[in-house]
Coordinates of C-alpha atoms in Angstrom, one line a residue:
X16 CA 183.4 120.8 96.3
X17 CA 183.8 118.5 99.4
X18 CA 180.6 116.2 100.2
X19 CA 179.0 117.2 103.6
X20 CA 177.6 114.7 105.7
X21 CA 174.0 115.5 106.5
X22 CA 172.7 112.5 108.3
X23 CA 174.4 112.5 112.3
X24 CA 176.1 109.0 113.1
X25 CA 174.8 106.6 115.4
X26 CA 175.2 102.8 116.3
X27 CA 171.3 103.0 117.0
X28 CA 169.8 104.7 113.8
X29 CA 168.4 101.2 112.8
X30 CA 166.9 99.5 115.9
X31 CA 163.7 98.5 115.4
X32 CA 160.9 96.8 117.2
X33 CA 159.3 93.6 116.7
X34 CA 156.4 92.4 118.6
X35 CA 156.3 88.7 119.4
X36 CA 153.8 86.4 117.7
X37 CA 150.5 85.9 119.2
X38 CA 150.9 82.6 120.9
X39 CA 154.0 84.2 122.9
X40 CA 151.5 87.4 124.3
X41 CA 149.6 87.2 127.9
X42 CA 146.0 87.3 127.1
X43 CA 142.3 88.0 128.5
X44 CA 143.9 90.4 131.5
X45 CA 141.9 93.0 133.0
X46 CA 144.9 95.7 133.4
X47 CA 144.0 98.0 136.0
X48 CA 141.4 101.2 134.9
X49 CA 142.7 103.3 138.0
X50 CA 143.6 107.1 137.2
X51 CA 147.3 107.4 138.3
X52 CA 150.5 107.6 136.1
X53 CA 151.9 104.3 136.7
X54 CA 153.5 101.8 134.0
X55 CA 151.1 99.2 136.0
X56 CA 153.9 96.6 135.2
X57 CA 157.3 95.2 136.4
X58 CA 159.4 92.1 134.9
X59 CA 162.6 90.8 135.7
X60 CA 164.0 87.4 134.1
X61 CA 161.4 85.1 135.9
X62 CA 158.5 87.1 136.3
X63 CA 155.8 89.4 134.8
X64 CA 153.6 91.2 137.1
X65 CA 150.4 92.8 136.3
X66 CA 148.6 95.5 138.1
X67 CA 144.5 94.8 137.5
X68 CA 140.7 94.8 138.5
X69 CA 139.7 93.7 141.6
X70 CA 136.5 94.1 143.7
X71 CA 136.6 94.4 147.1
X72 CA 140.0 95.9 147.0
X73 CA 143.9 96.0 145.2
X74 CA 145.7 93.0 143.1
X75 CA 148.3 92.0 140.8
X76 CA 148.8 89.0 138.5
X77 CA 152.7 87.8 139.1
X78 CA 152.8 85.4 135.6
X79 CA 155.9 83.6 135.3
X80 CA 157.3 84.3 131.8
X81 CA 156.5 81.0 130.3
X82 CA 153.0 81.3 131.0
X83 CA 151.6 83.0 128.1
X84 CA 148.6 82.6 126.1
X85 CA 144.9 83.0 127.6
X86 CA 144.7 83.5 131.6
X87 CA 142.4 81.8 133.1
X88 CA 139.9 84.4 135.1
X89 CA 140.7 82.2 137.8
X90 CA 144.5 82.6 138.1
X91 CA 145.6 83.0 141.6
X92 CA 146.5 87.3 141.9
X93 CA 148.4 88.7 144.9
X94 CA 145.4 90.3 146.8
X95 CA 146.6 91.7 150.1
X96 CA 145.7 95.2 150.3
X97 CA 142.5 96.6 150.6
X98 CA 142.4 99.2 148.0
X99 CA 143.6 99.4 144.5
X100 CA 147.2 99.0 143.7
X101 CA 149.3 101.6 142.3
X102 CA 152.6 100.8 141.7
X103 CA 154.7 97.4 142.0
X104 CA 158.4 96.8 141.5
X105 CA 160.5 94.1 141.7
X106 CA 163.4 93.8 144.3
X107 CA 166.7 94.3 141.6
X108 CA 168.6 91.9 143.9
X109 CA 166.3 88.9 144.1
X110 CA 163.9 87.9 141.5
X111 CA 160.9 86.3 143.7
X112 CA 160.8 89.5 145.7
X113 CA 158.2 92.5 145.0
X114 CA 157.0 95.7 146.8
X115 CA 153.4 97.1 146.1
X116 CA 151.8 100.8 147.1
X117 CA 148.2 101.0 147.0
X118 CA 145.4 103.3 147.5
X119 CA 145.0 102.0 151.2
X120 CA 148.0 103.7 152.5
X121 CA 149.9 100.6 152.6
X122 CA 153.1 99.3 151.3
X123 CA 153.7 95.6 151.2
X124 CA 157.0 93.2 149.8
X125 CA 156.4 89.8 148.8
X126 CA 159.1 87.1 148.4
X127 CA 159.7 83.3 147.6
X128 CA 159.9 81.4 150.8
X129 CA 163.1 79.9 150.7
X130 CA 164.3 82.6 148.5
X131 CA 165.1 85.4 151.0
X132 CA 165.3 85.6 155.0
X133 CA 164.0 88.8 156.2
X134 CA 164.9 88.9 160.1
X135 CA 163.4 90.9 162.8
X136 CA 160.1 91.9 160.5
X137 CA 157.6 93.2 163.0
X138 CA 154.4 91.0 163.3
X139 CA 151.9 91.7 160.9
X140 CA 149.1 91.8 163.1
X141 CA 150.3 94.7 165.0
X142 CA 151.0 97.1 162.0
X143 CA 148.5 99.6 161.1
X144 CA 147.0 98.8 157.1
X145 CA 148.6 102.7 156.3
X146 CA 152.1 100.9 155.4
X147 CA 154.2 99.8 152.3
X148 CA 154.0 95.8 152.2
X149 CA 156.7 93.7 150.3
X150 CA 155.1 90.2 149.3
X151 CA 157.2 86.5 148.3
X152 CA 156.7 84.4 144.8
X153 CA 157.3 81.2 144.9
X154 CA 159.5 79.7 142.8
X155 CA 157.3 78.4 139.9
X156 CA 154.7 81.2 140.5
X157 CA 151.6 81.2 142.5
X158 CA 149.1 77.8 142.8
X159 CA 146.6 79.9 145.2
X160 CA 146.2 83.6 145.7
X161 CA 148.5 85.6 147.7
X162 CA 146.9 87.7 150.8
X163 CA 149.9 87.5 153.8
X164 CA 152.7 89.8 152.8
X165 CA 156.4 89.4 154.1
X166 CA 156.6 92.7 155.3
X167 CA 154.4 95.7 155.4
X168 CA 156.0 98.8 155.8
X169 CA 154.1 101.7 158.0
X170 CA 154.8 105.2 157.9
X171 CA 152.1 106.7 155.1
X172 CA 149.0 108.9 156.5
X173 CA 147.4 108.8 152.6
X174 CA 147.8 106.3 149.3
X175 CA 151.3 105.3 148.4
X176 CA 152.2 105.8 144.5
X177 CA 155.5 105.7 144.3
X178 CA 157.8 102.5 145.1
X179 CA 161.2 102.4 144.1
X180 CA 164.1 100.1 145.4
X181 CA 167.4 101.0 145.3
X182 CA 169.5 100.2 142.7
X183 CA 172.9 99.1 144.8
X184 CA 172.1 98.3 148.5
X185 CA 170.0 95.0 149.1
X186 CA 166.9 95.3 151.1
X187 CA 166.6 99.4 150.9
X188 CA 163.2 100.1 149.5
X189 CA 161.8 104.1 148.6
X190 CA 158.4 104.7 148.9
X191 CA 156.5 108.4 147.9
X192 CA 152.8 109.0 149.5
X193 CA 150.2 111.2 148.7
X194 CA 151.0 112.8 151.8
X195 CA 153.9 114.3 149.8
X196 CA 156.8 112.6 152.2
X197 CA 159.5 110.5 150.8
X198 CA 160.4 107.1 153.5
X199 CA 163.2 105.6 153.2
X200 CA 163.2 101.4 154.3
X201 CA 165.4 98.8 155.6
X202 CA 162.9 95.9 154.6
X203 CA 164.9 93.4 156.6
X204 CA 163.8 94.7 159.7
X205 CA 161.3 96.8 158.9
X206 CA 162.7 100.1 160.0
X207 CA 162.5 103.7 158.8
X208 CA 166.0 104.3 157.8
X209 CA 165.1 108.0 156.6
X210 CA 161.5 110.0 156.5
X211 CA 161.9 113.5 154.5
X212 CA 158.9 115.5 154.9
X213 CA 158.2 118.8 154.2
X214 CA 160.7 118.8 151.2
X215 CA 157.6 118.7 148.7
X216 CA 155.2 121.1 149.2
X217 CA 152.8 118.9 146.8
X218 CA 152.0 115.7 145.3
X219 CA 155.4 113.9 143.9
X220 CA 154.5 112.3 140.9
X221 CA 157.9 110.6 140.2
X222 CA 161.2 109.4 142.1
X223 CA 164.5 107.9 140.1
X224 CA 167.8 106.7 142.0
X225 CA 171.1 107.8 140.3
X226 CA 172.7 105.3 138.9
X227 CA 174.9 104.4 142.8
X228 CA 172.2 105.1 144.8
X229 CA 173.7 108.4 146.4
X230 CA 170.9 111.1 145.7
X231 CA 167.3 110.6 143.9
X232 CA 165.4 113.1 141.6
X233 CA 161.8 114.0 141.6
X234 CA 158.9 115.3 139.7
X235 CA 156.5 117.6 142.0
X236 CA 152.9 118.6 141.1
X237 CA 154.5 122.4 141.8
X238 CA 156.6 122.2 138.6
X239 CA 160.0 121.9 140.4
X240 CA 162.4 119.1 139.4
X241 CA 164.5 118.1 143.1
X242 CA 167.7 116.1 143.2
X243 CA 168.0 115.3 147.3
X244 CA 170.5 113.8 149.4
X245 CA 168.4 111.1 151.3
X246 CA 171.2 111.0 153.7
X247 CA 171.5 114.6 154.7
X248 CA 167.7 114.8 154.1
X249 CA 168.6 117.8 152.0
X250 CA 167.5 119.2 148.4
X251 CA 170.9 119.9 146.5
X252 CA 169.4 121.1 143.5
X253 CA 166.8 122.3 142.1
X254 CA 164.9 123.6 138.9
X255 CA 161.4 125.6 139.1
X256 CA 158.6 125.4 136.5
X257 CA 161.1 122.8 134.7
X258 CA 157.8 122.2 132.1
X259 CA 155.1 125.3 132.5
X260 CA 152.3 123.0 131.7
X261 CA 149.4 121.8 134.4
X262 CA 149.8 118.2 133.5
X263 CA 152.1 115.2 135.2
X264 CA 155.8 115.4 134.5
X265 CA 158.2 112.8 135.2
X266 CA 162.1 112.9 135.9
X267 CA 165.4 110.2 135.5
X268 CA 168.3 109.9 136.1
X269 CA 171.2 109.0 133.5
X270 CA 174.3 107.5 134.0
X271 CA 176.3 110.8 133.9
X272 CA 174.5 112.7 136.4
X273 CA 172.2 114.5 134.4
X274 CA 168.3 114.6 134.5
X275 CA 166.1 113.7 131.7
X276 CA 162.3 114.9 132.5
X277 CA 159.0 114.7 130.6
X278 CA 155.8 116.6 130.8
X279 CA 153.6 119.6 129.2
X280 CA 154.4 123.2 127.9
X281 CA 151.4 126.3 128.9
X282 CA 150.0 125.2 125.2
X283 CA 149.6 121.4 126.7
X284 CA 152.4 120.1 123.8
X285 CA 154.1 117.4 125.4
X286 CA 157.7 118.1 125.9
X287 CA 161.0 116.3 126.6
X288 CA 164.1 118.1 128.5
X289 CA 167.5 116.9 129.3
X290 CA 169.6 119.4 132.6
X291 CA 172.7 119.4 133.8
X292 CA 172.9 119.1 138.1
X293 CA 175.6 121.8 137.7
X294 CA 173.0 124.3 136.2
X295 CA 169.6 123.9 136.3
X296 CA 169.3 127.9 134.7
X297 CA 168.2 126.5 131.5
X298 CA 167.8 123.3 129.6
X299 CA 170.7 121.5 127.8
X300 CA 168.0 120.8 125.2
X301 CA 164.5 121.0 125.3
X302 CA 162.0 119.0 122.2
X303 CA 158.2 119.4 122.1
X304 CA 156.8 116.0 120.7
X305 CA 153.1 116.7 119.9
X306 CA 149.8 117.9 121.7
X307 CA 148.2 114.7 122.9
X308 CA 147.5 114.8 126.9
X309 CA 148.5 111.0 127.9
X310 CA 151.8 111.3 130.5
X311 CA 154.9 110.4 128.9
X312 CA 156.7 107.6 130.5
X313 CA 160.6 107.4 129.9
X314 CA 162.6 104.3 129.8
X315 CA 166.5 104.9 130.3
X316 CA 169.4 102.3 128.7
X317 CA 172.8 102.9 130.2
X318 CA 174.5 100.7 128.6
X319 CA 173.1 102.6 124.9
X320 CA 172.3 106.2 126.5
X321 CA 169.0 105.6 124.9
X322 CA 165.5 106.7 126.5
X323 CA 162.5 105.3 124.9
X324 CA 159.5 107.4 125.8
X325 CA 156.0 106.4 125.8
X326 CA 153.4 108.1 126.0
X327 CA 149.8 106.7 127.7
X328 CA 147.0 106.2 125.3
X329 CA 149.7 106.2 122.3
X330 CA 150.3 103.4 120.4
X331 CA 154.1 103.9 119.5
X332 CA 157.4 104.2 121.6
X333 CA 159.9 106.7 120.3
X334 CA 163.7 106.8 121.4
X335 CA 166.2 109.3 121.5
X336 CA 169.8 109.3 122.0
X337 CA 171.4 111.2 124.3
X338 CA 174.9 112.6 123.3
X339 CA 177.5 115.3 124.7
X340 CA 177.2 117.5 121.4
X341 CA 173.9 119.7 120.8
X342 CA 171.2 119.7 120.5
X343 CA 172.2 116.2 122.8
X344 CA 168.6 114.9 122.3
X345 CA 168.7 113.1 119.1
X346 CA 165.7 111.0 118.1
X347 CA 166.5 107.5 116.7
X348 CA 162.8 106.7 115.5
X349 CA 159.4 105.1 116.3
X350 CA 157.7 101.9 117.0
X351 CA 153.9 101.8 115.8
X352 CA 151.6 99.3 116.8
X353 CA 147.7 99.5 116.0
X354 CA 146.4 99.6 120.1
X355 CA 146.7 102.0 122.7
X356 CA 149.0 101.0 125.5
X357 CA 147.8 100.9 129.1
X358 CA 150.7 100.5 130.9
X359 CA 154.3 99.3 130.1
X360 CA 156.9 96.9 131.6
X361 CA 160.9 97.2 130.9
X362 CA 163.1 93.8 131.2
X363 CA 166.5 94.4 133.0
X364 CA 169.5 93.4 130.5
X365 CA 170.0 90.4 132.2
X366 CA 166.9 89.3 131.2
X367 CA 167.5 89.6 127.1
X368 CA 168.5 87.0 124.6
X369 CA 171.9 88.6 123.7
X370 CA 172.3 85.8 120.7
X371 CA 169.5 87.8 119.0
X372 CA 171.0 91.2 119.5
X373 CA 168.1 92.4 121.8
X374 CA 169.0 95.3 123.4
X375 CA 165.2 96.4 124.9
X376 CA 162.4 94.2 125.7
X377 CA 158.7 95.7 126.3
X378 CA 155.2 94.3 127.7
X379 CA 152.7 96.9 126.9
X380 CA 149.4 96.6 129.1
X381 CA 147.4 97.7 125.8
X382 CA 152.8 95.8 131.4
X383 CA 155.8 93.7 133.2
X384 CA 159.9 92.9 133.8
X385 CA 161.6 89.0 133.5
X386 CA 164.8 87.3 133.3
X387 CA 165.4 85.3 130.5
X388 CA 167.6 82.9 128.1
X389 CA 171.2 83.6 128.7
X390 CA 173.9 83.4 125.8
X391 CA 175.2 80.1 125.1
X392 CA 178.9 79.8 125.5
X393 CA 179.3 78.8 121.9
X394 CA 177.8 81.9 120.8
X395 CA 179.6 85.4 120.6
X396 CA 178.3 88.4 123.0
X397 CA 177.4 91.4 120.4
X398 CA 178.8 94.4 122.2
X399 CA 175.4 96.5 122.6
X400 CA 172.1 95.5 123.2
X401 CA 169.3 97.1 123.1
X402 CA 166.2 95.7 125.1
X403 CA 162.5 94.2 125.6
X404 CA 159.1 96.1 126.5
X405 CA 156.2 94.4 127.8
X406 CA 153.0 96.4 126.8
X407 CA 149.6 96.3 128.3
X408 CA 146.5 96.8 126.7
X409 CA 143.1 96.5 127.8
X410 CA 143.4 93.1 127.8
X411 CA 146.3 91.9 127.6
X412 CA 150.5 91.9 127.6
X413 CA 152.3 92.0 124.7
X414 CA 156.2 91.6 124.7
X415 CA 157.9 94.0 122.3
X416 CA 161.2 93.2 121.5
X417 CA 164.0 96.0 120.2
X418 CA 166.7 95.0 118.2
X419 CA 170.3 96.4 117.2
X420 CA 170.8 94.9 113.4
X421 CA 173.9 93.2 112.8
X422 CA 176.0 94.4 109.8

């Protein structure tokens, strides 16, 4: 009799996660108490930014990823908008530049000053305050706070939740509003490349690029998962009551074209779905996780085909591979920690120590996204990484590191 395999084969069976030692977290930081479903975080490889508390209006910390330990309640934030922020996210193609959506209508992009040249930006003193706004970090962080963005972006009639730049073409910048329109921004010059209204008939809740920029996804308060050509302003595809629940859902592209979405079933269980563009009839697999209500936010790897999905108010991460044979959702395990998160940051790949065999990094806002060491030439490249979280918690950042383990 022939011995049958009964555990499924995977590269990824063993990552784990390691959070880094105390002196290396980013503590005493207020992370932001606002109700909205953002990860209140974004890092790249020089950078963690922090949405937080502010009176008398919106701000972000913007720590440079050195600077850890306590933060002084003085710290310089970037404090330009006059309501509180709601998502931030840092410009893929240059490292000192971030855009910012806030409660105020207004979307703003900040940059170093000799690190980008935005030409023709309209004067800021003749734009309305209902705009995007893109703000400049200097190149060893901020000495003083930050009120004067480069560019703010108008457009918006109510708060801005959603910004998003895209993934292959520099200086394009997506931003979703309350008022359920989707804009579409050349951030060099300030223009409105594309505004498509009346495509969501209610609040948007999520927007994800595909993977070269060609069409986006999103997640509507109506149930319906879109996929929309921005250039013919049209929806291609689409998938009614994709999760039957009330509660937020969220939606991302992978690499292949599919969609991966979050949110609720009619009993409240928290469920995770992966669909085919070709047919959106039925799911290619569908998993309910548990009946806690926090959103579920999911993190995609390319490079491993691995989404890590956390959930707000949990403290764990759990990841799932996604395959081509059923039930294609396949889950890998789970990262415990003893606090709730608040928020959560995800570091690019170019921002992981590949001599360690990171192949995620995380800050959880118990939030943030940096670029750090690079791989000595001595040292071989291991030929998958995973990556590095940044989790927030009430306050304060801790980096979670995931690692591949070598043989």
């Amino acid at each position: 009799m022939s011995f049958r395999k009964v555990v499924r084969q995977s590269k990824f069976r063993h990552v784990f996660g390691q959070p880094v030692k105390t002196d290396q977290c980013y503590d005493d930081i207020r992370v932001s108490r606002v109700t909205w479903d953002s990860t209140f975080c974004a890092v790249n490889p020089s950078f963690v930014a922090i949405i937080v508390e502010a009176s008398g209006g919106g701000a972000f910390l913007v720590l440079p990823l050195h600077k850890t330990g306590r933060i002084d309640k003085s710290y310089p934030t970037v404090c330009g908008h006059t309501g509180p922020v709601l998502d931030i996210d840092w410009c893929p193609h240059n490292d000192h530049v971030i855009a910012s959506g806030s409660e105020d209508c207004t979307v703003m992009v900040r940059a170093g000053p000799a690190s980008w040249g935005v030409a023709g930006v309209t004067p800021l003193g003749s734009l309305s305050p209902v705009s995007p706004q893109v703000w400049q970090i200097p190149e060893n962080g901020l000495s003083q706070p930050l009120t004067e963005p480069v560019v703010v972006l108008e457009g918006h009639s109510k708060r801005v939740g959603i910004v998003t730049w895209h993934p292959t073409a520099r200086n394009v910048l997506l931003s979703a509003g309350c008022d359920n329109v989707v804009l579409i921004w050349n951030v060099g010059t300030a223009e409105e490349l594309y505004r498509l209204d009346g495509l969501h008939p209610d609040l948007i809740y999520s927007v994800s690029w595909s993977r070269d920029g060609s069409r986006f996804c999103t997640a509507c308060k109506d149930k319906s998962v879109r996929v929309i050509d921005p250039r013919r302003g049209t929806v291609v595809a689409e998938k009614e009551r994709a999760h039957e629940g009330a509660r937020p859902m969220r939606a991302i592209f992978l690499a292949d074209g599919k969609i991966f979405t979050t949110g609720f079933s009619r009993m409240s269980e928290r469920q995770l779905a992966l669909w085919d563009t070709e047919n959106l009839e039925e799911p290619m697999g569908l998993q309910e996780l548990d009946s806690s209500n926090g959103a579920l936010l999911p993190f995609y790897d390319p490079d491993t085909n691995v989404v890590y999905v956390c959930g707000k108010g949990d403290s764990s991460i759990r990841y799932f591979e996604i395959t081509e044979e059923p039930p294609y959702i396949h889950f890998l395990n789970t990262f415990t920690s003893k606090e709730p998160q608040r928020g959560m940051g995800w570091m690019p790949k170019r921002g992981l120590d590949v001599s360690k065999c990171e192949i995620a990094r995380w800050a959880w806002g118990h939030g943030g996204r940096g670029e750090g060491p690079q791989t000595p030439p001595n040292l071989p490249r291991p030929p998958l990484l995973p990556g590095r979280f940044y989790k927030l918690h009430e306050r304060k950042c801790e980096p979670i590191i995931m690692t591949v383990p070598r043989k």
